[in-house]
Amino acid sequence: MTALPDGGLALSQLDEQLLQSGVKGLPLIAPLRQHMIGIQHWNVLRADTGFPVALLRTSALRHNLDWMRGFCERHGALLAPHGKTTMSPQLFGAQLANGAWGITLASATQVQVAARFGVRRALLANELVAPSDIRALLHLLRDDPGFELIALADSPDGVARLAQAVDAAGLARPLPLLVELGLAGKRAGCRTGEEALAVARAIAAAPGLQLAGIEGYEGLLVSGDRDVDIERVHAFLDAMVALVRQCDAEGLFTGSQIVLSAGGSSYFDLVARRFAAIGAMSRPVLPILRSGCYLTNDHGHYFDLTRELDEREGGGPGLRPALEVWSIVLSRPEPTLAILGMGKRDASYDIGLPRALMRHRPGTAAPETLDTGWRIEKMNDQHAYLRLPEDAASALRVGDLIGCGISHPCTTFDKWAVLLLVDDAYNVEGAVNTFF
Amino acid sequence: MTALPDGGLALSQLDEQLLQSGVKGLPLIAPLRQHMIGIQHWNVLRADTGFPVALLRTSALRHNLDWMRGFCERHGALLAPHGKTTMSPQLFGAQLANGAWGITLASATQVQVAARFGVRRALLANELVAPSDIRALLHLLRDDPGFELIALADSPDGVARLAQAVDAAGLARPLPLLVELGLAGKRAGCRTGEEALAVARAIAAAPGLQLAGIEGYEGLLVSGDRDVDIERVHAFLDAMVALVRQCDAEGLFTGSQIVLSAGGSSYFDLVARRFAAIGAMSRPVLPILRSGCYLTNDHGHYFDLTRELDEREGGGPGLRPALEVWSIVLSRPEPTLAILGMGKRDASYDIGLPRALMRHRPGTAAPETLDTGWRIEKMNDQHAYLRLPEDAASALRVGDLIGCGISHPCTTFDKWAVLLLVDDAYNVEGAVNTFF
């Protein structure tokens, strides 16, 4: 985990911060400087940490960072990983140190956090509308000439608001915008090429704005029928390419490059291949992928989707799950029911419930891998209900540990202010922070 | 919002803290001391704040604090409101200043947070199992002779672990425990009176432990058939009373009082009435309710449940929803679809999606109340999909504000580090913090 050069001070302040008792996952009875975590010799399997605790396996993080760097090099793509997934400055640093072009963010406050910790190139993959958001980002741009920001627009209304604000702020450089192309029935973005072209023209015509490129998000095309999904992804990417060509033909791009950005965590291979085949334009094209979940992957939704991606890419060692939540058995009220001290405040439940991977009794040799007969069947705010196979009723006691994988990293990261870095023997090596 | 006497220093440190730019809901471009928020003259309807923003209406908070104090006085009950709902030291302070006996918490780290901010009496409504949790709480008890803590146990195994830990720690006073009585198929707690009695006897027999009373949680009895639910609540409360009587008959209680605690946010009237009718015991009984959601109520699940409670109590002005999340329209991609800058990171979605209550165009007179034709139909991590009635397609623009009520306060509070206090005209009066 390398620090960002320019965010060195802010990042070192995180290292120096005094963590108070009462931080989830940490076994503190007195304040501790964060950088001292790595030399406490805590081991999760010895139950040295607090429980529940969120863990990042550094071997998997390193593998995934390497994997993605290789993928982007192979496909000639750039990466601006979606920072909203982790909102962790230390992880942003690791991503940038491993070749990321910039960091994508979902809101102006997220951009502010990234900038504070040294991110120098931010892609706001969202429409910029609220007065306070516009003010905050124009302030960053004015305050720091080396800070680069690109935002989205999908309506003439929105463009007019931005043009007015930029004019009022007297920004010395134009605000670069991407036109968002959307999908019928889905989220933001123009529904047709004609609408998008009108927005592009409005941007190009506004003195303080600059049409920097085209953006879309194909990741919403996840249904029960993957063949249909993939067909729709291809059609959507074709529409993006057609739009960028038309804008280029009209001379609407005036910067030194043209940004073309798509690629969530499910189909970024399709995006990279389509963008690589775009052909010549009036100026160089920057094909920017935005996957947020590649870094930790998961044991559910994204694991499955990236296995499909591996197959399309011809196999090989794919992305590995790096994020686990470990908790302790608080109660064994019925033979096949265990109540864990982990709930909706600790692990994702929006796409799938956590998956019980391992059980471990502190003091014994090694964790035992659980089969699918062990199943989290429900969570309350602070508890999980683990159903055991009938023949395992005697195998689990109060005080035993359960290691869970999660489905959907974004909605697990946002439940933790501090996540612990562990090696493959669950020795705690350090910590990262999140800012949600 | 009155400060806690003993937590004065820590609470005033919250007031003095320098909030950095990048905190959700705050429109900061430079750091601001938190106590300065109240004199910024921000108004939400003028779009002075950041969006999304989580708001607490102080008039509703005050009403609910008064209402609950009156309720407890009328029924002779004590209140240890569940702090896990808000995890807000300032709100704990308001609850204690308005008559609460103590604060209930769900985990040892939550108890540590409460203690740090001056809570002097904590009910840990959970089994105390993890070594780090036991160590942390025994440390608090040893460190501060005036700090009172009661925890739960539901198994001889758990009791043995605690007895051993207390013995090893050489605590000068016994650790008070409540036996948890549970419900078949539900969460923790002994499934039968016999099991519970065995745990009670084990506690009474352990030198460092003290049987302080009996605990149960009837709030899990929420099904589609309320008559059946209520019958089961009555039966459960009867079982709790039978258990406390039996423990008393056996002379297992050795403290000066007997704690009898139940009462979530749905049926606390039934609990209060049953406990009030308990009759004479060997020593005074403390009937402790633990509702966490009374303070803010909501516009969904708990609103409906407390309307039923009002009916049972004979009407009157019931609890009022105090918590709203306001967001801005980022995109109007289709005539009946608006995309809001508010998502699963900002508002509850576990029991029900947010309810669109009001729309407002900054610069116009007053917000307009929305009918049920305006509906949040989906949320992604950072976006909500608002469906508009067909005839309202022209009534909503990019930049308009939507005020939402939420269903389930617990899973909204945990998404915000700072919530803003507003008067009924949405002037910002101050802020409270959360520690999740």
PDB file of C-alpha atoms in Angstrom, chain B residues 343-433:
ATOM      1  CA  GLY B 343     -28.996   6.131  -2.447  1.00  0.00           C
ATOM      2  CA  LYS B 344     -28.443   3.083  -0.321  1.00  0.00           C
ATOM      3  CA  ARG B 345     -25.616   4.957   1.371  1.00  0.00           C
ATOM      4  CA  ASP B 346     -28.011   7.674   2.553  1.00  0.00           C
ATOM      5  CA  ALA B 347     -31.385   6.227   3.534  1.00  0.00           C
ATOM      6  CA  SER B 348     -32.839   2.966   4.858  1.00  0.00           C
ATOM      7  CA  TYR B 349     -34.004   0.358   2.410  1.00  0.00           C
ATOM      8  CA  ASP B 350     -34.185  -2.731   4.590  1.00  0.00           C
ATOM      9  CA  ILE B 351     -37.811  -2.544   5.713  1.00  0.00           C
ATOM     10  CA  GLY B 352     -39.163  -0.127   3.141  1.00  0.00           C
ATOM     11  CA  LEU B 353     -37.809   2.386   0.650  1.00  0.00           C
ATOM     12  CA  PRO B 354     -37.903   6.098   1.521  1.00  0.00           C
ATOM     13  CA  ARG B 355     -41.221   7.864   1.068  1.00  0.00           C
ATOM     14  CA  ALA B 356     -41.264  11.041  -1.019  1.00  0.00           C
ATOM     15  CA  LEU B 357     -43.036  13.631   1.146  1.00  0.00           C
ATOM     16  CA  MET B 358     -42.347  17.030  -0.386  1.00  0.00           C
ATOM     17  CA  ARG B 359     -40.938  18.732  -3.411  1.00  0.00           C
ATOM     18  CA  HIS B 360     -39.487  22.181  -3.395  1.00  0.00           C
ATOM     19  CA  ARG B 361     -37.930  24.498  -5.923  1.00  0.00           C
ATOM     20  CA  PRO B 362     -35.404  26.775  -4.197  1.00  0.00           C
ATOM     21  CA  GLY B 363     -36.515  30.366  -4.665  1.00  0.00           C
ATOM     22  CA  THR B 364     -40.219  29.554  -4.460  1.00  0.00           C
ATOM     23  CA  ALA B 365     -42.402  30.069  -1.415  1.00  0.00           C
ATOM     24  CA  ALA B 366     -42.926  26.731   0.287  1.00  0.00           C
ATOM     25  CA  PRO B 367     -42.557  23.011  -0.318  1.00  0.00           C
ATOM     26  CA  GLU B 368     -45.479  21.170  -1.805  1.00  0.00           C
ATOM     27  CA  THR B 369     -46.711  17.988  -0.171  1.00  0.00           C
ATOM     28  CA  LEU B 370     -46.615  15.010  -2.507  1.00  0.00           C
ATOM     29  CA  ASP B 371     -49.344  12.443  -2.832  1.00  0.00           C
ATOM     30  CA  THR B 372     -48.635   8.731  -2.934  1.00  0.00           C
ATOM     31  CA  GLY B 373     -48.409   8.876  -6.734  1.00  0.00           C
ATOM     32  CA  TRP B 374     -44.830  10.096  -6.199  1.00  0.00           C
ATOM     33  CA  ARG B 375     -42.866   7.013  -5.266  1.00  0.00           C
ATOM     34  CA  ILE B 376     -39.221   6.031  -4.738  1.00  0.00           C
ATOM     35  CA  GLU B 377     -39.220   2.747  -6.612  1.00  0.00           C
ATOM     36  CA  LYS B 378     -35.577   1.739  -6.386  1.00  0.00           C
ATOM     37  CA  MET B 379     -32.202   2.783  -5.012  1.00  0.00           C
ATOM     38  CA  ASN B 380     -28.655   2.146  -6.174  1.00  0.00           C
ATOM     39  CA  ASP B 381     -25.664   2.918  -3.948  1.00  0.00           C
ATOM     40  CA  GLN B 382     -25.776   6.640  -4.679  1.00  0.00           C
ATOM     41  CA  HIS B 383     -29.041   7.219  -6.575  1.00  0.00           C
ATOM     42  CA  ALA B 384     -32.782   6.904  -6.082  1.00  0.00           C
ATOM     43  CA  TYR B 385     -35.365   6.403  -8.811  1.00  0.00           C
ATOM     44  CA  LEU B 386     -38.394   8.618  -8.199  1.00  0.00           C
ATOM     45  CA  ARG B 387     -41.475   7.728 -10.215  1.00  0.00           C
ATOM     46  CA  LEU B 388     -43.812  10.679 -10.870  1.00  0.00           C
ATOM     47  CA  PRO B 389     -47.498  10.620 -11.700  1.00  0.00           C
ATOM     48  CA  GLU B 390     -48.017  11.118 -15.465  1.00  0.00           C
ATOM     49  CA  ASP B 391     -49.763  14.454 -14.979  1.00  0.00           C
ATOM     50  CA  ALA B 392     -46.865  15.764 -12.884  1.00  0.00           C
ATOM     51  CA  ALA B 393     -44.222  15.286 -15.567  1.00  0.00           C
ATOM     52  CA  SER B 394     -43.771  19.017 -16.050  1.00  0.00           C
ATOM     53  CA  ALA B 395     -43.728  19.785 -12.314  1.00  0.00           C
ATOM     54  CA  LEU B 396     -40.225  18.606 -11.524  1.00  0.00           C
ATOM     55  CA  ARG B 397     -36.917  19.914 -12.834  1.00  0.00           C
ATOM     56  CA  VAL B 398     -33.225  19.243 -12.388  1.00  0.00           C
ATOM     57  CA  GLY B 399     -32.187  21.128  -9.241  1.00  0.00           C
ATOM     58  CA  ASP B 400     -35.519  20.724  -7.427  1.00  0.00           C
ATOM     59  CA  LEU B 401     -35.432  19.251  -3.939  1.00  0.00           C
ATOM     60  CA  ILE B 402     -37.250  16.155  -2.721  1.00  0.00           C
ATOM     61  CA  GLY B 403     -37.832  15.619   1.000  1.00  0.00           C
ATOM     62  CA  CYS B 404     -38.191  11.977   2.003  1.00  0.00           C
ATOM     63  CA  GLY B 405     -39.324  10.230   5.103  1.00  0.00           C
ATOM     64  CA  ILE B 406     -37.678   6.944   5.933  1.00  0.00           C
ATOM     65  CA  SER B 407     -38.747   3.592   7.297  1.00  0.00           C
ATOM     66  CA  HIS B 408     -36.467   2.312  10.109  1.00  0.00           C
ATOM     67  CA  PRO B 409     -34.392   5.010  11.790  1.00  0.00           C
ATOM     68  CA  CYS B 410     -31.526   2.637  12.793  1.00  0.00           C
ATOM     69  CA  THR B 411     -30.472   1.974   9.221  1.00  0.00           C
ATOM     70  CA  THR B 412     -30.613   5.656   8.298  1.00  0.00           C
ATOM     71  CA  PHE B 413     -28.671   7.017  11.285  1.00  0.00           C
ATOM     72  CA  ASP B 414     -25.792   4.643  10.562  1.00  0.00           C
ATOM     73  CA  LYS B 415     -25.335   6.245   7.144  1.00  0.00           C
ATOM     74  CA  TRP B 416     -24.533   9.712   8.521  1.00  0.00           C
ATOM     75  CA  ALA B 417     -21.640  10.998  10.601  1.00  0.00           C
ATOM     76  CA  VAL B 418     -23.376  14.363  10.999  1.00  0.00           C
ATOM     77  CA  LEU B 419     -27.133  15.023  11.000  1.00  0.00           C
ATOM     78  CA  LEU B 420     -28.485  18.570  10.981  1.00  0.00           C
ATOM     79  CA  LEU B 421     -31.065  19.880  13.455  1.00  0.00           C
ATOM     80  CA  VAL B 422     -33.728  22.033  11.787  1.00  0.00           C
ATOM     81  CA  ASP B 423     -36.725  24.047  12.872  1.00  0.00           C
ATOM     82  CA  ASP B 424     -40.066  23.718  11.096  1.00  0.00           C
ATOM     83  CA  ALA B 425     -39.001  26.235   8.453  1.00  0.00           C
ATOM     84  CA  TYR B 426     -35.901  24.123   7.754  1.00  0.00           C
ATOM     85  CA  ASN B 427     -33.498  26.628   9.246  1.00  0.00           C
ATOM     86  CA  VAL B 428     -30.411  24.752  10.421  1.00  0.00           C
ATOM     87  CA  GLU B 429     -30.000  25.126  14.190  1.00  0.00           C
ATOM     88  CA  GLY B 430     -27.096  22.805  14.823  1.00  0.00           C
ATOM     89  CA  ALA B 431     -25.778  19.307  14.332  1.00  0.00           C
ATOM     90  CA  VAL B 432     -25.423  15.988  16.078  1.00  0.00           C
ATOM     91  CA  ASN B 433     -22.808  13.300  15.528  1.00  0.00           C
TER      92      ASN B 433
END
